[in-house]
Structure formats: C-alpha cells, structure tokens
CSV table of C-alpha atoms (C1' of nucleotides) in Angstrom, one decimal:
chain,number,residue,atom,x,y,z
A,206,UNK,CA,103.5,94.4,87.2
A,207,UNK,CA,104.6,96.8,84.7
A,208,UNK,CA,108.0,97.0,83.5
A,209,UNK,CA,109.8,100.4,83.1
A,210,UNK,CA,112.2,101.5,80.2
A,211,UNK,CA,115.0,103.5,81.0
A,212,UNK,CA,114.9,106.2,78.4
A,213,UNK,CA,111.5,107.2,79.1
A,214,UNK,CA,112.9,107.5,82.7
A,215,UNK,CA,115.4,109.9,81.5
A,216,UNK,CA,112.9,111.9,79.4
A,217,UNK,CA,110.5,112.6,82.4
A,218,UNK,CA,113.6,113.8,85.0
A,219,UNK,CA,114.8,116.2,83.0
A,220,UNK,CA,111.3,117.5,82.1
A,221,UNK,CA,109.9,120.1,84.5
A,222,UNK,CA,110.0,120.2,88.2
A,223,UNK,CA,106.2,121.4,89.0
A,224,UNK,CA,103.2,120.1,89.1
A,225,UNK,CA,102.2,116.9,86.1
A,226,UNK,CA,99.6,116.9,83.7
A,227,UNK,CA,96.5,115.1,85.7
A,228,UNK,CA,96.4,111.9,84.1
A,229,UNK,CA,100.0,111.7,82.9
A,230,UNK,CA,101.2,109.1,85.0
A,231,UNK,CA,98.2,106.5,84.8
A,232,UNK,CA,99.8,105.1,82.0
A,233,UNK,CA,103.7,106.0,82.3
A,234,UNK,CA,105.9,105.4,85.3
A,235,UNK,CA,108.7,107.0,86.5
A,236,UNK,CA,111.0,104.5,88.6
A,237,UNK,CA,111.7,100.7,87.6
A,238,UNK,CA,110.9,97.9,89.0
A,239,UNK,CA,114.0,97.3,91.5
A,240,UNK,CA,113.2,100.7,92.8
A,241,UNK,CA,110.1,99.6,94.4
A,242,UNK,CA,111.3,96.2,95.3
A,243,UNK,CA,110.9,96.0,99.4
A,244,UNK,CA,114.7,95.7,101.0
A,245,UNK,CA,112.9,92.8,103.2
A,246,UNK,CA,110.5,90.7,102.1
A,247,UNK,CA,110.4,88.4,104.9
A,248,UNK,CA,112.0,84.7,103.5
A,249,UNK,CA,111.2,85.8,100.1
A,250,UNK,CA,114.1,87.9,98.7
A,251,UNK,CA,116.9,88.1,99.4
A,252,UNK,CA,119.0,91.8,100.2
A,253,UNK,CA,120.5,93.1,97.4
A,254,UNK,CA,123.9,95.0,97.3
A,255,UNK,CA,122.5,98.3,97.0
A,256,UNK,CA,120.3,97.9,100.2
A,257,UNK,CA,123.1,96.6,102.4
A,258,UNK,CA,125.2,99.6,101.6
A,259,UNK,CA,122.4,101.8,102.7
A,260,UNK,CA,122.4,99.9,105.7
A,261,UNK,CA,125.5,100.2,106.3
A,262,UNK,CA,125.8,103.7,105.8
A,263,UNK,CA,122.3,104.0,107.7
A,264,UNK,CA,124.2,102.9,110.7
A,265,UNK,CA,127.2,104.8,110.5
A,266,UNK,CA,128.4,101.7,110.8
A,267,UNK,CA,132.0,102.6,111.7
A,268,UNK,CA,135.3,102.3,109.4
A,269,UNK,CA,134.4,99.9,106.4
A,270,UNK,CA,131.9,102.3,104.7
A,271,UNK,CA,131.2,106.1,105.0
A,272,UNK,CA,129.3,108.9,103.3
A,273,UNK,CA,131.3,110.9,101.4
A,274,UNK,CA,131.6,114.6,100.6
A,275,UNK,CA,129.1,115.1,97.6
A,276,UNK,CA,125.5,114.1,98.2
A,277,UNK,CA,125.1,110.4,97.4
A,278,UNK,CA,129.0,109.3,97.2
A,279,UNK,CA,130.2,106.9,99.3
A,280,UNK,CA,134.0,106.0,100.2
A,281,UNK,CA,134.9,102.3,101.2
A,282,UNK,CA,137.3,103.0,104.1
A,283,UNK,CA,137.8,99.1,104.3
A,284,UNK,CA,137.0,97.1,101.4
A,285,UNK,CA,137.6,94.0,103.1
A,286,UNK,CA,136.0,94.3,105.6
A,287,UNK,CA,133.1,95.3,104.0
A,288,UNK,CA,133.2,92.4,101.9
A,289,UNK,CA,133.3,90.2,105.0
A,290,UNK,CA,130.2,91.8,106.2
A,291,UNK,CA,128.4,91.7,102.9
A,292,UNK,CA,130.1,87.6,102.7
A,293,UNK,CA,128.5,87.3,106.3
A,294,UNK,CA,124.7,88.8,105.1
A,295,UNK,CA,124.7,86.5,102.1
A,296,UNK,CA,126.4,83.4,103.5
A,297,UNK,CA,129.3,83.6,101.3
A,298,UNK,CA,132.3,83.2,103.0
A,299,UNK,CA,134.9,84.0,100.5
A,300,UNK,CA,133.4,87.3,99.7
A,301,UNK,CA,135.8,89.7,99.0
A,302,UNK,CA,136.4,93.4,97.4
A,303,UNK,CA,137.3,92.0,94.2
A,304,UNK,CA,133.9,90.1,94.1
A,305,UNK,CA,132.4,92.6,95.6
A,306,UNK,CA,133.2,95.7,93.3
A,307,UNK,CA,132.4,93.8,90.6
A,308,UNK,CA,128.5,93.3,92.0
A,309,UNK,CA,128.7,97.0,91.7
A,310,UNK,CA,130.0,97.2,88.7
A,311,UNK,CA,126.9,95.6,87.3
A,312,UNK,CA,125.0,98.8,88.8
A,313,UNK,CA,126.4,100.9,86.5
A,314,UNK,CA,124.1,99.9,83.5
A,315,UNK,CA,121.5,100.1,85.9
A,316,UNK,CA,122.3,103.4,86.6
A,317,UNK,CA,122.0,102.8,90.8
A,318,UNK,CA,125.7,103.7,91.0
A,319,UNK,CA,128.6,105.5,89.0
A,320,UNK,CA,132.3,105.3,90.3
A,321,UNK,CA,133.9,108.6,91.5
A,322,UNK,CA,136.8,108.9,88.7
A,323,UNK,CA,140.0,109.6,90.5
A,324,UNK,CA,138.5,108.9,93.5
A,325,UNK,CA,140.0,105.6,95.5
A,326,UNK,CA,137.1,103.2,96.6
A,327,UNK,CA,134.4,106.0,95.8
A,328,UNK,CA,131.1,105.3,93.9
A,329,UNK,CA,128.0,107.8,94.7
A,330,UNK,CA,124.4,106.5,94.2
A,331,UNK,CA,121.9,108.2,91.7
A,332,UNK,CA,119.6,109.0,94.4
A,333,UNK,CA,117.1,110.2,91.8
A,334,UNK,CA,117.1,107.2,89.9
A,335,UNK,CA,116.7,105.1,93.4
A,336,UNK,CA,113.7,105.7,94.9
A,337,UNK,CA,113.6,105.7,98.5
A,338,UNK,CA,110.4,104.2,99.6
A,339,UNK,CA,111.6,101.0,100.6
A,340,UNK,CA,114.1,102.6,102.5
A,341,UNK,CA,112.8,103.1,106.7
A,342,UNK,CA,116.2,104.3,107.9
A,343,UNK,CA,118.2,106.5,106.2
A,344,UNK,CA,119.9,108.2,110.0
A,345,UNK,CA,121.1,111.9,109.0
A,346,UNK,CA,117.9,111.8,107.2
A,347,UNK,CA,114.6,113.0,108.7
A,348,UNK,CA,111.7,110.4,108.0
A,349,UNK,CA,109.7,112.1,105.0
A,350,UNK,CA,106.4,113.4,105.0
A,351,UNK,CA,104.3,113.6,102.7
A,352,UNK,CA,101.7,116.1,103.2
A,353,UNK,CA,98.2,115.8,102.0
A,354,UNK,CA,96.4,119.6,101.4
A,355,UNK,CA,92.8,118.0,101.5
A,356,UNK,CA,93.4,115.9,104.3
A,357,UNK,CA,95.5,118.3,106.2
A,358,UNK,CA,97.5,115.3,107.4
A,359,UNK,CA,101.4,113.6,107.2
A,360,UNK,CA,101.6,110.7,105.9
A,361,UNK,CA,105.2,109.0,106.7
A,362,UNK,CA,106.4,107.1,103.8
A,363,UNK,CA,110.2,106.8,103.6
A,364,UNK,CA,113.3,109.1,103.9
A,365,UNK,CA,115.5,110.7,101.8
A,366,UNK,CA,119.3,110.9,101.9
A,367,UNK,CA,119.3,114.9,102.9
A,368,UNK,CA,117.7,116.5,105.8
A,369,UNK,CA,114.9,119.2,106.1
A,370,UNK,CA,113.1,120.8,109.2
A,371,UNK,CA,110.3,118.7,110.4
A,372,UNK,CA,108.4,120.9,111.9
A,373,UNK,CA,104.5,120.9,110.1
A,374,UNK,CA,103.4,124.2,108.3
A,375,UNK,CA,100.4,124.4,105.9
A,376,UNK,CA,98.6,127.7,106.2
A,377,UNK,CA,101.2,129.4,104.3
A,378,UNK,CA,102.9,128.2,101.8
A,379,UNK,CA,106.6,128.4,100.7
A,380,UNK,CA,106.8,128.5,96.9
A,381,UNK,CA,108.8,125.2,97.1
A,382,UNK,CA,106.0,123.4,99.1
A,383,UNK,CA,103.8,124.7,96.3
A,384,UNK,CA,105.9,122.6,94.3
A,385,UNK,CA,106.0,119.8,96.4
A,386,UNK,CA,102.8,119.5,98.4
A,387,UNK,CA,104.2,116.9,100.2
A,388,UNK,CA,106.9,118.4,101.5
A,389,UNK,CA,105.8,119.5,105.3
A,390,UNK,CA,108.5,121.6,107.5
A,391,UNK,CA,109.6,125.4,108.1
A,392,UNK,CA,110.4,127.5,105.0
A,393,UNK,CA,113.2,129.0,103.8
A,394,UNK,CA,114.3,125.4,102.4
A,395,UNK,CA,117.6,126.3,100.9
A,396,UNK,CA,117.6,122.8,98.5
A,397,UNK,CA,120.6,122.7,96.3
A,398,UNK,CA,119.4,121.4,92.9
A,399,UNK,CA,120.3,117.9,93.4
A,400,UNK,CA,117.9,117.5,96.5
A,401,UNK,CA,115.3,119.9,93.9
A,402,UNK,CA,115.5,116.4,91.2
A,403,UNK,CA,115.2,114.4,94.0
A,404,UNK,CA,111.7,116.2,95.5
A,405,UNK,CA,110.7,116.1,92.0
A,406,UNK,CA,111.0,112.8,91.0
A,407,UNK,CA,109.2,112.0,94.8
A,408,UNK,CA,107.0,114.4,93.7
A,409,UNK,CA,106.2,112.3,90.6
A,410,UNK,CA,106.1,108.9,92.7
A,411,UNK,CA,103.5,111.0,94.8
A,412,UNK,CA,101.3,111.5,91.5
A,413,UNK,CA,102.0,107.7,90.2
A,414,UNK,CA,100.6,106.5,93.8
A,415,UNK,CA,97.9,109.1,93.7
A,416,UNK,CA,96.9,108.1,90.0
A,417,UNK,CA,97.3,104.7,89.9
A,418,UNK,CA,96.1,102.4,92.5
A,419,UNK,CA,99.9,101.1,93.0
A,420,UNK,CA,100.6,98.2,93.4
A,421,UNK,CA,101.3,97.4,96.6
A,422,UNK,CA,102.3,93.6,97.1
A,423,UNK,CA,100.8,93.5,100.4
A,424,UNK,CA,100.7,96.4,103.1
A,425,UNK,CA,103.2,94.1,105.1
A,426,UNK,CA,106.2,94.4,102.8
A,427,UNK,CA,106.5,97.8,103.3
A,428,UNK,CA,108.0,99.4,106.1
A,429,UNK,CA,105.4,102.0,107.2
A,430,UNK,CA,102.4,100.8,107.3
A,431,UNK,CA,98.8,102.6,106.8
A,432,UNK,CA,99.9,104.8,104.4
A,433,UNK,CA,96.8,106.0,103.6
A,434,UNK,CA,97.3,105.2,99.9
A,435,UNK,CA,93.8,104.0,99.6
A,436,UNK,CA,92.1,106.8,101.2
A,437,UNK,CA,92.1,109.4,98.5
A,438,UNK,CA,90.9,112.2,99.0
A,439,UNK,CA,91.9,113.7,95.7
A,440,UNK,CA,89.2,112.8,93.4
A,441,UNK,CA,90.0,110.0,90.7
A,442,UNK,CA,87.7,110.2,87.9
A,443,UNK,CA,90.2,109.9,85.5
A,444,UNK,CA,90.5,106.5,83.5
A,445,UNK,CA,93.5,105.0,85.4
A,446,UNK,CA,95.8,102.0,85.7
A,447,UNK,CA,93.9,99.6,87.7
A,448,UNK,CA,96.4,97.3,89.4
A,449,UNK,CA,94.5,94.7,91.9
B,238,DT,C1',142.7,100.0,91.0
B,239,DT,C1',139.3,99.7,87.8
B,240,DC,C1',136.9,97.6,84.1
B,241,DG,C1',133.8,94.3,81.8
B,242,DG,C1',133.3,89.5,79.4
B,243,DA,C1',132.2,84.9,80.4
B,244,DA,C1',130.3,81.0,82.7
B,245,DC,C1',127.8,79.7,86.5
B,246,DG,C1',124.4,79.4,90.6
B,247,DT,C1',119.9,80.3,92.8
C,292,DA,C1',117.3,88.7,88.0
C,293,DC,C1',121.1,89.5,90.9
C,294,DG,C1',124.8,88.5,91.9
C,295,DT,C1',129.4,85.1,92.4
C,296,DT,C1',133.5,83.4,90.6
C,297,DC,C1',137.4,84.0,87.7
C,298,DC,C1',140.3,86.5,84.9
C,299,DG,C1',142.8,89.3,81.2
C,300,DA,C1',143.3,94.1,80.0
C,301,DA,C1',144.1,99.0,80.7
DNA sequence: TTCGGAACGT
DNA sequence: ACGTTCCGAA
C-alpha cells in the first residue's frame, strides 16, 4: 500500500478543477491512507474518532453533537456526554472532554479537523482532505452517484456532506457534469466553491480508481458493494499502478 | 477553554 | 498508528 505525502496533496487541490492528464494519477495519489481506511472492518479495527463523530452527526443524534452553520463545522452541544458515548464505543469508561478534545487535537496535523477560533466547542472537518468513501451514511446527504458516460449507469459509492438532486440526467449535459462525469442529478447545480473542491477532489478519487486498479482490501470492507470498479469500460492501455 | 509535550497502551 | 492519560501554560 502506498503511502501519501501531504504536500503533494496540497499541490494537486489547489491545481485545476477539470478533467486530469490521462495517466497522471497511476503513479500519484491524492488522499492518504486513513482516508481510505474502512470505518468498520469487522473485528479488525477499531473506530476512530473522526468516524464516530460522523456517526453521530449522521444520526442527528440529538444534543451532544450537532452540525454547525458553515459546511463541515460541527458544535459540541454536550461535551460530556459526548465523551461518555465515545468512552462507551471504545470501552473506556473515564472518557471525558478533556481526553477527548485532546484526541482531536492530534487531527489537526493531520489536517481532518481545524478548531473554529472564537467559537466554543466548534471544530469543522476538511471535507476535502477526508474522503468520503468509507462513509455509507452521511443523512442530509443524498447517497452519491457516480455516473459512468460509457456505461450509461450509477454506480453508488459513498455520500458527501452536502446535498444535490438525485434525479438521473445524461443526454444533456450541464457544464458542471462536464466537469464531473460522475455527478448524475438535475442541473442548475448552484455548488458554492467549497462543495466545487470537494467534487473535484472526488472527481480525482474517480480517476485514481479508474487508473489504478485500487486497492481494495476485499469487496466486503466496504460498504457498497459491486461497485463495478473492475468492469472498466474506459479503456486502460496506459502503464498503470498494478495493485493485486 | 484551548493548546501541545510527554509517557504510555494496544 | 491512534489514541489515552496527565498536565503546565496561555
């Protein structure tokens, strides 16, 4: 498994939202490792911080943890209790927000979180640093399709943390599904520019999964199955990344 | 309240 | 590697 660097990370999201060079991402990647790692890997791993938030804030689970106003920030409406409930998932039972904060503290190198300056018990989530594959339920948020032209199909592969229409259009497209190929649903879009970075970087993940044969620990980690990631249909006679 | 070093556990 | 525990500093 390939590890990722950070800077290049940086360098490819704030290049150009469009289309990649063809064989560009067989040998770079866009997302690190943790990004990828599946939230459940049954007995295996255990859930990490960031998942359990999402959870949480999948749920709407009511009072410790809630959404905030700006896209990705989150408020912790109860800190104790949501350390008892994170104390509960990992068996530690003198979890508390003191402990806790400081877990997510450590994401801040990693660049999963920031804190909210001025803002009590805020943090917000680099959504465009965390992809969202692993990610099933994400409940304002509309499963994502990804749309393949050749194939004329959907292929459901995770959700994002903002909504779009779901109805399926492909005979004309918008000029931002001409960007994102994947992207299936009723034009106009209206994305602001932080849901824009977002598609792109899926957009990229698209390419990397397209271009590489990615390595999938086993089809039963993740939570859709049959993604159709093996049938290409976009021809692949490029030299690529070969991971099986 | 928030931060981050340090030692530690798995 | 991903926290947990503890704690002094701002």
């Amino acid at each position: 498994m390939m590890n990722i660097d950070v800077l290049q990370m940086e360098c490819s999201c704030n290049s150009t939202v469009g289309p990649f060079p063809s064989n560009y991402w067989s040998r770079t990647v866009l997302f690190p490792e943790w990004a990828y790692k599946p939230a459940w890997s049954p007995g295996s791993r255990q859930v990490q911080l960031w998942h359990f938030l999402l959870e949480l804030l999948g749920r709407g689970e009511g009072g410790a943890i809630s959404w905030g106003s700006e896209w990705g920030e989150f408020v912790i409406r109860d800190p104790e209790r949501l350390a008892k409930l994170w104390g509960e998932r990992k068996g530690k039972p003198h979890m508390n927000y003191d402990k806790l904060s400081r877990a997510l503290r450590y994401y801040y190198n990693k660049r999963i979180l920031h804190k909210t300056k001025g803002k009590r018990f805020t943090y917000k989530f680099n959504f465009n640093k965390l992809i969202l594959v692993n990610y099933p339920s994400l409940p304002t948020c509309p499963q994502l399709s990804f749309y393949n032209p050749s194939t004329e199909s959907a292929v459901q592969l995770g959700s994002l943390p903002f909504s779009f229409p779901k109805t399926f259009l492909c005979s004309q497209m918008h000029p931002v599904q001409r960007q994102f190929p994947f992207l299936s649903g009723t034009p106009p879009y209206g994305f602001n520019q932080s849901e824009l970075s977002c598609l792109s970087h899926v957009n990229s993940a698209f390419h990397v999964m397209q271009t590489i044969n990615w390595p999938i620990r086993s089809s039963t980690e993740w939570p859709h199955r049959g993604m159709g990631l093996q049938e290409r249909s976009v021809p692949l006679n490029r030299n690529h990344h070969n991971e099986d």
